[in-house]
Structure formats: C-alpha cells, structure tokens
Amino acid sequence: MPSLPPELFDLYSARHIPESHTWASSYLYDHPIAAADFVPTIDISRPDAASLIGAACRCWGMFLATGHRVPAALLGSVESQTRRLFSLPLHRKLRAASHPGSISGYGRPPLSSFFPKLMWSEGFTLAGDPTDIVSNLWPGDHSLFCEVMEEYKREMKDLAGRLMGIMLQSLGLAQEEMGRIGPMRELQRAFEVLQLNSYPACPDPERAMGMAAHTDSGLFTVLHQSAGAAGLQVLREEAEDGDGSGPTRWVAVQPLPEALVVNVGDLFHILSNGRFRSAKHRAVVGPVDHRVSVAYFVGPPGDVKVEPVRALVDPIRGPVYRPVTWPEYLGIRARVFDQALVAVRSPESPKPPPFTESLK
Ligand SMILES: C=C1C[C@]23C[C@H]1CC[C@H]2[C@@]12CCC[C@@](C)(C(=O)O1)[C@H]2[C@@H]3C(=O)O
Ligand SMILES: O=C(O)CCC(=O)C(=O)O
Ligand SMILES: [Fe+2]
C-alpha cells in the first residue's frame, strides 16, 4: 500500500494500525486498571446534592450526573448528528480543517502535539457559530446539525449555571459570596466550546490510544458519551493520610445512558484553591464499537481573571495560585502542557500546594 501522510490515514477502513498510531505499552499501562471501582453517580436534583458533589470533586474530580433535566431526545439527536458528521468521507471533513491559530474545525486537538504518536480518534471543535464551520461540509444541508448543536449549547449553559452554584455551595460559599466571584457573575458571557470526538473500532486496541491522558483546562466539562461503548477512564489517586502514598489506578467510567459525566477542570481547581481535583482522564478504544463523545467546555470570558476564592484562602499559606485568564492559561498549556498548574502557582506560595497537586 502506498504510504499516505498520517493525517490522511482513514481510521474507519483500517485493517491494521500503522507505526504512526502505535503507542508504546508504557503509555497504556502506566498505571494498573482498577478491577471494580466506580465513579460516584449523583442525582443533582436532590436537596443534598451539594455535599455529595463536593465529596466527589475532592476525591475524584469527576461524577456522573443524573437528574440533569437535559432531554433524552436531545442527547439522542446530538449523538446521531455527531455520527452523521463523522460518517462523511475524509476529503469532505478536510474541508472544515482547522487553520493554525484558530481552535474551531476538524483536526487534532492541541494536546496531540505533546505525544509522539497519533491518537485513534477524530475531533471536531465548535467554538462560536457552528454554521461557519460546517456549511462547507453539507452544502444546503447543515441546518439540522446546527440547530441541534445550538439547542444543546443552550441546555449545557443552563446546566453549567446550576452546577457552578452547587459546586460553590459545596465549598461552603453563601449565595451573596458567589455573586462576587468573577466566573460565576459572568456566566452569561461564558466562553463555550463543543468538542465532538469519534473513536472508530480499532484492529489493535491494546496498542492504540483514543485520547491521551490530560486534564481539561476550563472550569469543568460536561461529557455525553455513547451508551453501551465504554472508553473513558479517570485516574484515581488514593492518598493514604494525604501523603500521596496510596495506589493510583485507571478507573473505567461506566457509560450510563441517562447520565452526563462532569469533570473538574484546571480553572475550578484554581478557584477552589486546590480543594477540587482537576481529574486526569483519557479514552481508550475497543475492537468492535464505534464510540462518539461530545464534550462541553465552559469557562469565563477572556477578560475575566480566575483566582482562588478569598474565603477559601487560609491566612497562613495564602493563595496557592495567581490570577489567570482562560486565554492566558491556554497559552501556558500550549507551552508546558501538564505542568501548567505548577506554572501558575502564586509566588507567595513556594511550597507545594496542600491539596490535590501534591498527591502525586
Ligand atoms: C477551549 C478549549 C479547551 C481545549 C482547548 C480549546 C479547544 C479544544 C479543547 C480540547 C479538546 C480535547 C482535549 C483538550 C485538552 C485539547 O487538547 O483540546 C481540550 C482543551 C483544554 O481543555 O484545554
Ligand atoms: O471521549 C472521551 O470520553 C473523552 C474526551 C475528552 O476527554 C475531551 O474531549 O476532553
Ligand atoms: Fe478531556
């Protein structure tokens, strides 16, 4: 077979995995995979949801949300439109290829450049109006896709507002204190991104990686994953006596059809002054299923700084992190990737932060 540039390799018809997509086993098996452990499932409409969510965000940085009020029919349409998009022939998808310097479009997500091999996935990033991005893909036939994605973004924004309130409440903040927190006050102007991911069935799943290990950089991410096809894994770091000596394992996140996955991102970790763990996660691939996922990233608008909430800063240690905007933080991540939180430690806090980051 003539060799094509790796970005033109069609994952959907592959019968073997090329060198460009073959990962060393040290990536897949860097930590053992937990046999029986489960991310907490929380009905977020329960009156006592805050304390459960608080505990999950501290221990896991992730939970499965039920009772979220996002209509099941809409989740179904989002998934079918996502599959419809990825089922287009490769040359058609390339019409929406993202340009250097812009985040929207079809292409490799930024984390890809920090790994020596290519991931067994395709991604579509939608920031702003989806019409601009997909109108070239389906001339005259993109309106349903766009309507579904716009409707989904409205539902996600509403859900994000509720989650933000409950998560801040779980940190002990009163209503009037929340109003003073920039990212909460500015939620209407939030910066939102939809990331559509596609993981075709893989002929050699033990040597391929769907999405390499990372934390998300925003406040938090709401992920919808196709029912029945597992793949998402979260790193569970159990600290015995908080000294980081406990076991670290990958835990498979069960694909519950009615649940949305919520994971804490780096900006909420900063806001909580290190109390909430920014969950490290990845996606593995399987031999049979074609899995898709849709991630909604949310953060404050570019001019709003994120900093540790004053009420959560203890007077002796002070704030663990310095104020940072999301665009500034994305710039730091583009340079140092998984060291970005270390790079924004506040100069007055030379010691390692007291909470999750020290649990290595
Ligand atoms: C607003 C965002 C959030 C981004 C960057 C930009 C657009 C694409 C997002 C992702 C999607 C895939 C994982 C990630 C880690 C990646 O490489 O690209 C995400 C990243 C982040 O959470 O930082
Ligand atoms: O597909 C998944 O389960 C994970 C996707 C993800 O982590 C992301 O888009 O940031
Ligand atoms: Fe992610």
GROMACS .gro file of C-alpha atoms and ligand atoms in nm:
model
  394
    1MET     CA    1   0.000   0.000   0.000
    2PRO     CA    2   0.141   0.344  -0.082
    3SER     CA    3   0.211   0.538   0.232
    4LEU     CA    4  -0.006   0.841   0.291
    5PRO     CA    5   0.070   1.130   0.521
    6PRO     CA    6  -0.060   1.017   0.862
    7GLU     CA    7  -0.335   1.282   0.871
    8LEU     CA    8  -0.484   1.127   0.556
    9PHE     CA    9  -0.500   0.780   0.706
   10ASP     CA   10  -0.863   0.669   0.719
   11LEU     CA   11  -0.923   0.511   1.059
   12TYR     CA   12  -1.264   0.374   0.958
   13SER     CA   13  -1.139   0.131   0.696
   14ALA     CA   14  -0.812   0.037   0.868
   15ARG     CA   15  -0.729  -0.333   0.897
   16HIS     CA   16  -0.404  -0.273   1.083
   17ILE     CA   17  -0.260   0.012   1.282
   18PRO     CA   18   0.030   0.198   1.121
   19GLU     CA   19   0.352   0.290   1.301
   20SER     CA   20   0.228   0.648   1.331
   21HIS     CA   21  -0.058   0.527   1.556
   22THR     CA   22   0.123   0.255   1.754
   23TRP     CA   23   0.181   0.360   2.116
   24ALA     CA   24   0.442   0.209   2.346
   25SER     CA   25   0.285  -0.002   2.621
   26SER     CA   26   0.426   0.240   2.881
   27TYR     CA   27   0.150   0.483   2.779
   28LEU     CA   28  -0.141   0.245   2.808
   29TYR     CA   29  -0.012   0.061   3.111
   30ASP     CA   30   0.144   0.346   3.308
   31HIS     CA   31  -0.092   0.259   3.595
   32PRO     CA   32  -0.293  -0.056   3.664
   33ILE     CA   33  -0.658  -0.062   3.562
   34ALA     CA   34  -0.888  -0.093   3.862
   35ALA     CA   35  -1.095  -0.410   3.864
   36ALA     CA   36  -1.405  -0.283   4.041
   37ASP     CA   37  -1.429   0.080   4.128
   38PHE     CA   38  -1.696   0.326   4.021
   39VAL     CA   39  -1.714   0.699   3.976
   40PRO     CA   40  -1.994   0.830   4.200
   41THR     CA   41  -2.335   0.874   4.036
   42ILE     CA   42  -2.524   1.170   4.180
   43ASP     CA   43  -2.881   1.286   4.124
   44ILE     CA   44  -2.809   1.658   4.109
   45SER     CA   45  -3.174   1.748   4.169
   46ARG     CA   46  -3.164   1.604   4.522
   47PRO     CA   47  -3.169   1.856   4.805
   48ASP     CA   48  -2.849   1.707   4.949
   49ALA     CA   49  -2.668   1.702   4.613
   50ALA     CA   50  -2.413   1.968   4.719
   51SER     CA   51  -2.242   1.757   4.984
   52LEU     CA   52  -2.223   1.454   4.753
   53ILE     CA   53  -2.088   1.663   4.466
   54GLY     CA   54  -1.836   1.829   4.697
   55ALA     CA   55  -1.705   1.491   4.812
   56ALA     CA   56  -1.683   1.362   4.452
   57CYS     CA   57  -1.498   1.672   4.332
   58ARG     CA   58  -1.242   1.642   4.612
   59CYS     CA   59  -1.178   1.268   4.576
   60TRP     CA   60  -1.231   1.208   4.206
   61GLY     CA   61  -1.267   1.541   4.031
   62MET     CA   62  -1.549   1.368   3.846
   63PHE     CA   63  -1.903   1.240   3.890
   64LEU     CA   64  -2.189   1.108   3.680
   65ALA     CA   65  -2.483   1.345   3.693
   66THR     CA   66  -2.840   1.216   3.671
   67GLY     CA   67  -3.146   1.435   3.727
   68HIS     CA   68  -2.981   1.695   3.499
   69ARG     CA   69  -3.304   1.778   3.310
   70VAL     CA   70  -3.138   1.767   2.965
   71PRO     CA   71  -3.400   1.590   2.750
   72ALA     CA   72  -3.303   1.236   2.648
   73ALA     CA   73  -3.434   1.306   2.295
   74LEU     CA   74  -3.190   1.596   2.258
   75LEU     CA   75  -2.899   1.378   2.375
   76GLY     CA   76  -3.007   1.124   2.113
   77SER     CA   77  -3.011   1.389   1.838
   78VAL     CA   78  -2.672   1.525   1.941
   79GLU     CA   79  -2.528   1.178   1.913
   80SER     CA   80  -2.689   1.100   1.578
   81GLN     CA   81  -2.581   1.433   1.428
   82THR     CA   82  -2.229   1.372   1.556
   83ARG     CA   83  -2.224   1.030   1.390
   84ARG     CA   84  -2.361   1.182   1.071
   85LEU     CA   85  -2.079   1.436   1.068
   86PHE     CA   86  -1.805   1.180   1.119
   87SER     CA   87  -1.952   0.945   0.859
   88LEU     CA   88  -1.873   1.196   0.584
   89PRO     CA   89  -1.580   1.092   0.362
   90LEU     CA   90  -1.243   1.211   0.483
   91HIS     CA   91  -1.189   1.454   0.194
   92ARG     CA   92  -1.518   1.622   0.281
   93LYS     CA   93  -1.429   1.657   0.651
   94LEU     CA   94  -1.098   1.810   0.549
   95ARG     CA   95  -1.293   2.100   0.400
   96ALA     CA   96  -1.354   2.207   0.758
   97ALA     CA   97  -0.991   2.158   0.864
   98SER     CA   98  -0.897   2.394   1.145
   99HIS     CA   99  -0.650   2.664   1.049
  100PRO     CA  100  -0.335   2.719   1.252
  101GLY     CA  101  -0.411   2.963   1.530
  102SER     CA  102  -0.786   2.902   1.532
  103ILE     CA  103  -0.947   2.646   1.759
  104SER     CA  104  -1.256   2.564   1.552
  105GLY     CA  105  -1.281   2.293   1.292
  106TYR     CA  106  -1.172   1.940   1.209
  107GLY     CA  107  -0.828   1.844   1.327
  108ARG     CA  108  -0.602   1.728   1.602
  109PRO     CA  109  -0.669   1.880   1.943
  110PRO     CA  110  -0.382   2.080   2.095
  111LEU     CA  111  -0.278   1.803   2.336
  112SER     CA  112  -0.179   1.585   2.040
  113SER     CA  113   0.143   1.778   1.987
  114PHE     CA  114   0.275   1.662   2.326
  115PHE     CA  115   0.273   1.294   2.231
  116PRO     CA  116   0.496   1.113   1.984
  117LYS     CA  117   0.215   0.912   1.825
  118LEU     CA  118  -0.120   0.997   1.672
  119MET     CA  119  -0.442   0.918   1.851
  120TRP     CA  120  -0.705   0.673   1.725
  121SER     CA  121  -0.971   0.941   1.702
  122GLU     CA  122  -1.102   1.231   1.506
  123GLY     CA  123  -1.212   1.558   1.660
  124PHE     CA  124  -1.433   1.845   1.561
  125THR     CA  125  -1.406   2.159   1.770
  126LEU     CA  126  -1.701   2.401   1.762
  127ALA     CA  127  -1.637   2.740   1.920
  128GLY     CA  128  -1.883   3.011   1.826
  129ASP     CA  129  -2.140   2.969   1.550
  130PRO     CA  130  -2.133   2.611   1.411
  131THR     CA  131  -2.268   2.732   1.075
  132ASP     CA  132  -1.936   2.897   0.990
  133ILE     CA  133  -1.758   2.567   1.038
  134VAL     CA  134  -1.991   2.311   0.884
  135SER     CA  135  -2.162   2.498   0.600
  136ASN     CA  136  -1.890   2.378   0.358
  137LEU     CA  137  -1.941   2.018   0.461
  138TRP     CA  138  -2.302   1.973   0.365
  139PRO     CA  139  -2.385   2.245   0.117
  140GLY     CA  140  -2.754   2.316   0.166
  141ASP     CA  141  -2.797   2.050   0.433
  142HIS     CA  142  -2.633   2.163   0.752
  143SER     CA  143  -2.920   2.340   0.924
  144LEU     CA  144  -3.043   2.045   1.132
  145PHE     CA  145  -2.692   1.978   1.259
  146CYS     CA  146  -2.653   2.344   1.356
  147GLU     CA  147  -2.995   2.368   1.524
  148VAL     CA  148  -2.927   2.060   1.733
  149MET     CA  149  -2.585   2.185   1.843
  150GLU     CA  150  -2.718   2.534   1.927
  151GLU     CA  151  -3.002   2.385   2.130
  152TYR     CA  152  -2.755   2.161   2.309
  153LYS     CA  153  -2.532   2.458   2.393
  154ARG     CA  154  -2.832   2.639   2.546
  155GLU     CA  155  -2.914   2.335   2.761
  156MET     CA  156  -2.549   2.300   2.860
  157LYS     CA  157  -2.521   2.664   2.962
  158ASP     CA  158  -2.827   2.633   3.182
  159LEU     CA  159  -2.688   2.314   3.337
  160ALA     CA  160  -2.346   2.476   3.382
  161GLY     CA  161  -2.507   2.758   3.582
  162ARG     CA  162  -2.678   2.511   3.813
  163LEU     CA  163  -2.365   2.300   3.855
  164MET     CA  164  -2.149   2.604   3.924
  165GLY     CA  165  -2.391   2.712   4.202
  166ILE     CA  166  -2.398   2.367   4.364
  167MET     CA  167  -2.021   2.323   4.339
  168LEU     CA  168  -1.954   2.662   4.502
  169GLN     CA  169  -2.217   2.589   4.766
  170SER     CA  170  -2.042   2.261   4.844
  171LEU     CA  171  -1.729   2.463   4.921
  172GLY     CA  172  -1.926   2.646   5.189
  173LEU     CA  173  -1.994   2.967   4.999
  174ALA     CA  174  -2.314   3.160   5.062
  175GLN     CA  175  -2.527   3.300   4.781
  176GLU     CA  176  -2.403   3.658   4.814
  177GLU     CA  177  -2.039   3.549   4.815
  178MET     CA  178  -2.097   3.360   4.489
  179GLY     CA  179  -2.218   3.678   4.321
  180ARG     CA  180  -1.878   3.832   4.384
  181ILE     CA  181  -1.687   3.554   4.210
  182GLY     CA  182  -1.598   3.670   3.859
  183PRO     CA  183  -1.652   3.343   3.668
  184MET     CA  184  -1.992   3.297   3.840
  185ARG     CA  185  -2.103   3.656   3.784
  186GLU     CA  186  -2.002   3.643   3.418
  187LEU     CA  187  -2.160   3.309   3.335
  188GLN     CA  188  -2.394   3.466   3.080
  189ARG     CA  189  -2.092   3.576   2.878
  190ALA     CA  190  -1.920   3.240   2.929
  191PHE     CA  191  -1.682   3.107   2.667
  192GLU     CA  192  -1.816   2.773   2.549
  193VAL     CA  193  -1.667   2.507   2.326
  194LEU     CA  194  -1.818   2.182   2.197
  195GLN     CA  195  -1.568   1.910   2.117
  196LEU     CA  196  -1.706   1.621   1.911
  197ASN     CA  197  -1.490   1.310   1.935
  198SER     CA  198  -1.507   0.995   1.725
  199TYR     CA  199  -1.328   0.670   1.811
  200PRO     CA  200  -1.361   0.417   1.530
  201ALA     CA  201  -1.331   0.046   1.609
  202CYS     CA  202  -0.961  -0.037   1.622
  203PRO     CA  203  -0.794  -0.353   1.489
  204ASP     CA  204  -0.532  -0.344   1.767
  205PRO     CA  205  -0.680  -0.158   2.067
  206GLU     CA  206  -0.403  -0.265   2.307
  207ARG     CA  207  -0.153  -0.058   2.114
  208ALA     CA  208  -0.366   0.242   2.027
  209MET     CA  209  -0.479   0.543   2.229
  210GLY     CA  210  -0.812   0.716   2.172
  211MET     CA  211  -0.734   1.032   2.365
  212ALA     CA  212  -0.414   1.060   2.565
  213ALA     CA  213  -0.417   1.139   2.939
  214HIS     CA  214  -0.490   1.502   3.022
  215THR     CA  215  -0.684   1.737   3.240
  216ASP     CA  216  -0.931   1.979   3.083
  217SER     CA  217  -0.838   2.342   3.125
  218GLY     CA  218  -1.177   2.512   3.174
  219LEU     CA  219  -1.392   2.538   3.487
  220PHE     CA  220  -1.549   2.200   3.424
  221THR     CA  221  -1.654   1.980   3.134
  222VAL     CA  222  -1.986   1.807   3.075
  223LEU     CA  223  -1.940   1.498   2.861
  224HIS     CA  224  -2.202   1.293   2.683
  225GLN     CA  225  -2.069   0.953   2.578
  226SER     CA  226  -2.246   0.699   2.362
  227ALA     CA  227  -2.435   0.444   2.565
  228GLY     CA  228  -2.301   0.094   2.555
  229ALA     CA  229  -1.949   0.182   2.442
  230ALA     CA  230  -1.702   0.225   2.724
  231GLY     CA  231  -1.372   0.407   2.674
  232LEU     CA  232  -1.337   0.696   2.916
  233GLN     CA  233  -1.107   0.632   3.212
  234VAL     CA  234  -1.027   0.854   3.508
  235LEU     CA  235  -0.711   0.844   3.719
  236ARG     CA  236  -0.796   0.766   4.080
  237GLU     CA  237  -0.519   0.871   4.315
  238GLU     CA  238  -0.586   0.741   4.659
  239ALA     CA  239  -0.380   0.919   4.915
  240GLU     CA  240  -0.331   0.746   5.244
  241ASP     CA  241  -0.321   1.017   5.511
  242GLY     CA  242  -0.296   1.270   5.233
  243ASP     CA  243   0.069   1.185   5.168
  244GLY     CA  244   0.021   1.057   4.817
  245SER     CA  245   0.138   0.708   4.901
  246GLY     CA  246  -0.187   0.535   4.810
  247PRO     CA  247  -0.242   0.344   4.489
  248THR     CA  248  -0.303   0.519   4.159
  249ARG     CA  249  -0.529   0.339   3.913
  250TRP     CA  250  -0.723   0.399   3.595
  251VAL     CA  251  -1.093   0.355   3.661
  252ALA     CA  252  -1.329   0.290   3.368
  253VAL     CA  253  -1.617   0.537   3.366
  254GLN     CA  254  -1.935   0.336   3.317
  255PRO     CA  255  -2.140   0.463   3.019
  256LEU     CA  256  -2.477   0.509   3.192
  257PRO     CA  257  -2.731   0.605   2.924
  258GLU     CA  258  -2.908   0.869   3.132
  259ALA     CA  259  -2.603   1.026   3.295
  260LEU     CA  260  -2.372   1.306   3.189
  261VAL     CA  261  -2.011   1.298   3.304
  262VAL     CA  262  -1.897   1.611   3.486
  263ASN     CA  263  -1.527   1.662   3.538
  264VAL     CA  264  -1.349   1.940   3.719
  265GLY     CA  265  -1.104   2.136   3.506
  266ASP     CA  266  -0.788   2.327   3.597
  267LEU     CA  267  -0.966   2.663   3.635
  268PHE     CA  268  -1.203   2.527   3.900
  269HIS     CA  269  -0.908   2.367   4.076
  270ILE     CA  270  -0.755   2.716   4.090
  271LEU     CA  271  -1.084   2.877   4.200
  272SER     CA  272  -1.119   2.624   4.482
  273ASN     CA  273  -0.759   2.696   4.586
  274GLY     CA  274  -0.669   2.334   4.518
  275ARG     CA  275  -0.960   2.171   4.703
  276PHE     CA  276  -1.124   2.026   4.393
  277ARG     CA  277  -0.917   1.783   4.195
  278SER     CA  278  -0.879   1.851   3.827
  279ALA     CA  279  -0.944   1.499   3.703
  280LYS     CA  280  -0.682   1.341   3.480
  281HIS     CA  281  -0.861   1.127   3.222
  282ARG     CA  282  -0.813   0.955   2.887
  283ALA     CA  283  -1.008   0.748   2.635
  284VAL     CA  284  -0.911   0.400   2.524
  285VAL     CA  285  -1.052   0.231   2.214
  286GLY     CA  286  -1.218  -0.103   2.150
  287PRO     CA  287  -1.219  -0.367   1.877
  288VAL     CA  288  -1.587  -0.351   1.780
  289ASP     CA  289  -1.772  -0.035   1.870
  290HIS     CA  290  -1.752   0.299   1.700
  291ARG     CA  291  -1.775   0.529   2.002
  292VAL     CA  292  -1.852   0.900   1.993
  293SER     CA  293  -1.848   1.157   2.270
  294VAL     CA  294  -1.944   1.522   2.294
  295ALA     CA  295  -1.764   1.740   2.547
  296TYR     CA  296  -1.888   2.084   2.653
  297PHE     CA  297  -1.609   2.302   2.791
  298VAL     CA  298  -1.703   2.615   2.981
  299GLY     CA  299  -1.505   2.898   3.130
  300PRO     CA  300  -1.525   3.270   3.191
  301PRO     CA  301  -1.496   3.517   2.904
  302GLY     CA  302  -1.140   3.605   2.809
  303ASP     CA  303  -1.121   3.927   3.009
  304VAL     CA  304  -1.219   3.771   3.344
  305LYS     CA  305  -0.948   3.653   3.581
  306VAL     CA  306  -0.982   3.329   3.772
  307GLU     CA  307  -0.825   3.325   4.116
  308PRO     CA  308  -0.866   3.135   4.442
  309VAL     CA  309  -1.190   3.242   4.615
  310ARG     CA  310  -1.090   3.461   4.909
  311ALA     CA  311  -1.298   3.268   5.162
  312LEU     CA  312  -1.105   2.952   5.072
  313VAL     CA  313  -0.760   3.100   5.119
  314ASP     CA  314  -0.610   3.021   5.453
  315PRO     CA  315  -0.430   3.321   5.605
  316ILE     CA  316  -0.101   3.142   5.668
  317ARG     CA  317  -0.044   2.968   5.338
  318GLY     CA  318  -0.218   3.230   5.128
  319PRO     CA  319  -0.349   3.170   4.777
  320VAL     CA  320  -0.190   2.870   4.606
  321TYR     CA  321  -0.237   3.015   4.257
  322ARG     CA  322  -0.207   3.356   4.099
  323PRO     CA  323  -0.494   3.512   3.899
  324VAL     CA  324  -0.508   3.398   3.537
  325THR     CA  325  -0.750   3.437   3.245
  326TRP     CA  326  -0.853   3.134   3.039
  327PRO     CA  327  -0.675   3.251   2.720
  328GLU     CA  328  -0.360   3.322   2.919
  329TYR     CA  329  -0.383   2.978   3.076
  330LEU     CA  330  -0.438   2.809   2.737
  331GLY     CA  331  -0.123   2.985   2.618
  332ILE     CA  332   0.072   2.842   2.913
  333ARG     CA  333  -0.070   2.494   2.845
  334ALA     CA  334   0.033   2.520   2.482
  335ARG     CA  335   0.391   2.558   2.607
  336VAL     CA  336   0.414   2.333   2.913
  337PHE     CA  337   0.101   2.112   2.889
  338ASP     CA  338   0.068   1.913   3.213
  339GLN     CA  339   0.294   2.149   3.409
  340ALA     CA  340   0.061   2.446   3.358
  341LEU     CA  341  -0.080   2.438   3.713
  342VAL     CA  342   0.272   2.444   3.852
  343ALA     CA  343   0.350   2.740   3.628
  344VAL     CA  344   0.065   2.948   3.775
  345ARG     CA  345   0.144   2.882   4.141
  346SER     CA  346   0.148   3.207   4.322
  347PRO     CA  347   0.493   3.347   4.400
  348GLU     CA  348   0.397   3.376   4.770
  349SER     CA  349   0.326   3.006   4.778
  350PRO     CA  350   0.661   2.844   4.706
  351LYS     CA  351   0.566   2.528   4.895
  352PRO     CA  352   0.373   2.260   4.710
  353PRO     CA  353   0.002   2.328   4.744
  354PRO     CA  354  -0.167   2.146   5.029
  355PHE     CA  355  -0.429   1.966   4.830
  356THR     CA  356  -0.456   1.753   4.520
  357GLU     CA  357  -0.149   1.860   4.331
  358SER     CA  358   0.077   1.717   4.597
  359LEU     CA  359  -0.092   1.379   4.569
  360LYS     CA  360   0.140   1.255   4.300
  361LIG     C1  361  -1.130   2.571   2.485
  361LIG     C2  362  -1.051   2.469   2.461
  361LIG     C3  363  -1.039   2.351   2.550
  361LIG     C4  364  -0.942   2.261   2.476
  361LIG     C5  365  -0.856   2.363   2.404
  361LIG     C6  366  -0.961   2.455   2.345
  361LIG     C7  367  -1.034   2.382   2.229
  361LIG     C8  368  -1.018   2.229   2.232
  361LIG     C9  369  -1.020   2.171   2.374
  361LIG    C10  370  -0.952   2.035   2.385
  361LIG    C11  371  -1.041   1.915   2.347
  361LIG    C12  372  -0.963   1.784   2.366
  361LIG    C13  373  -0.882   1.780   2.497
  361LIG    C14  374  -0.806   1.913   2.519
  361LIG    C15  375  -0.713   1.901   2.639
  361LIG    C16  376  -0.736   1.954   2.394
  361LIG     O1  377  -0.622   1.934   2.362
  361LIG     O2  378  -0.826   2.026   2.315
  361LIG    C17  379  -0.909   2.024   2.530
  361LIG    C18  380  -0.856   2.165   2.558
  361LIG    C19  381  -0.848   2.204   2.707
  361LIG     O3  382  -0.931   2.164   2.788
  361LIG     O4  383  -0.755   2.277   2.737
  362LIG     O1  384  -1.419   1.079   2.470
  362LIG     C1  385  -1.399   1.082   2.590
  362LIG     O2  386  -1.453   1.004   2.668
  362LIG     C2  387  -1.306   1.185   2.648
  362LIG     C3  388  -1.298   1.311   2.567
  362LIG     C4  389  -1.217   1.418   2.636
  362LIG     O3  390  -1.154   1.395   2.736
  362LIG     C5  391  -1.216   1.554   2.583
  362LIG     O4  392  -1.275   1.581   2.476
  362LIG     O5  393  -1.154   1.640   2.650
  363FE      FE  394  -1.093   1.579   2.837
   0.00000   0.00000   0.00000
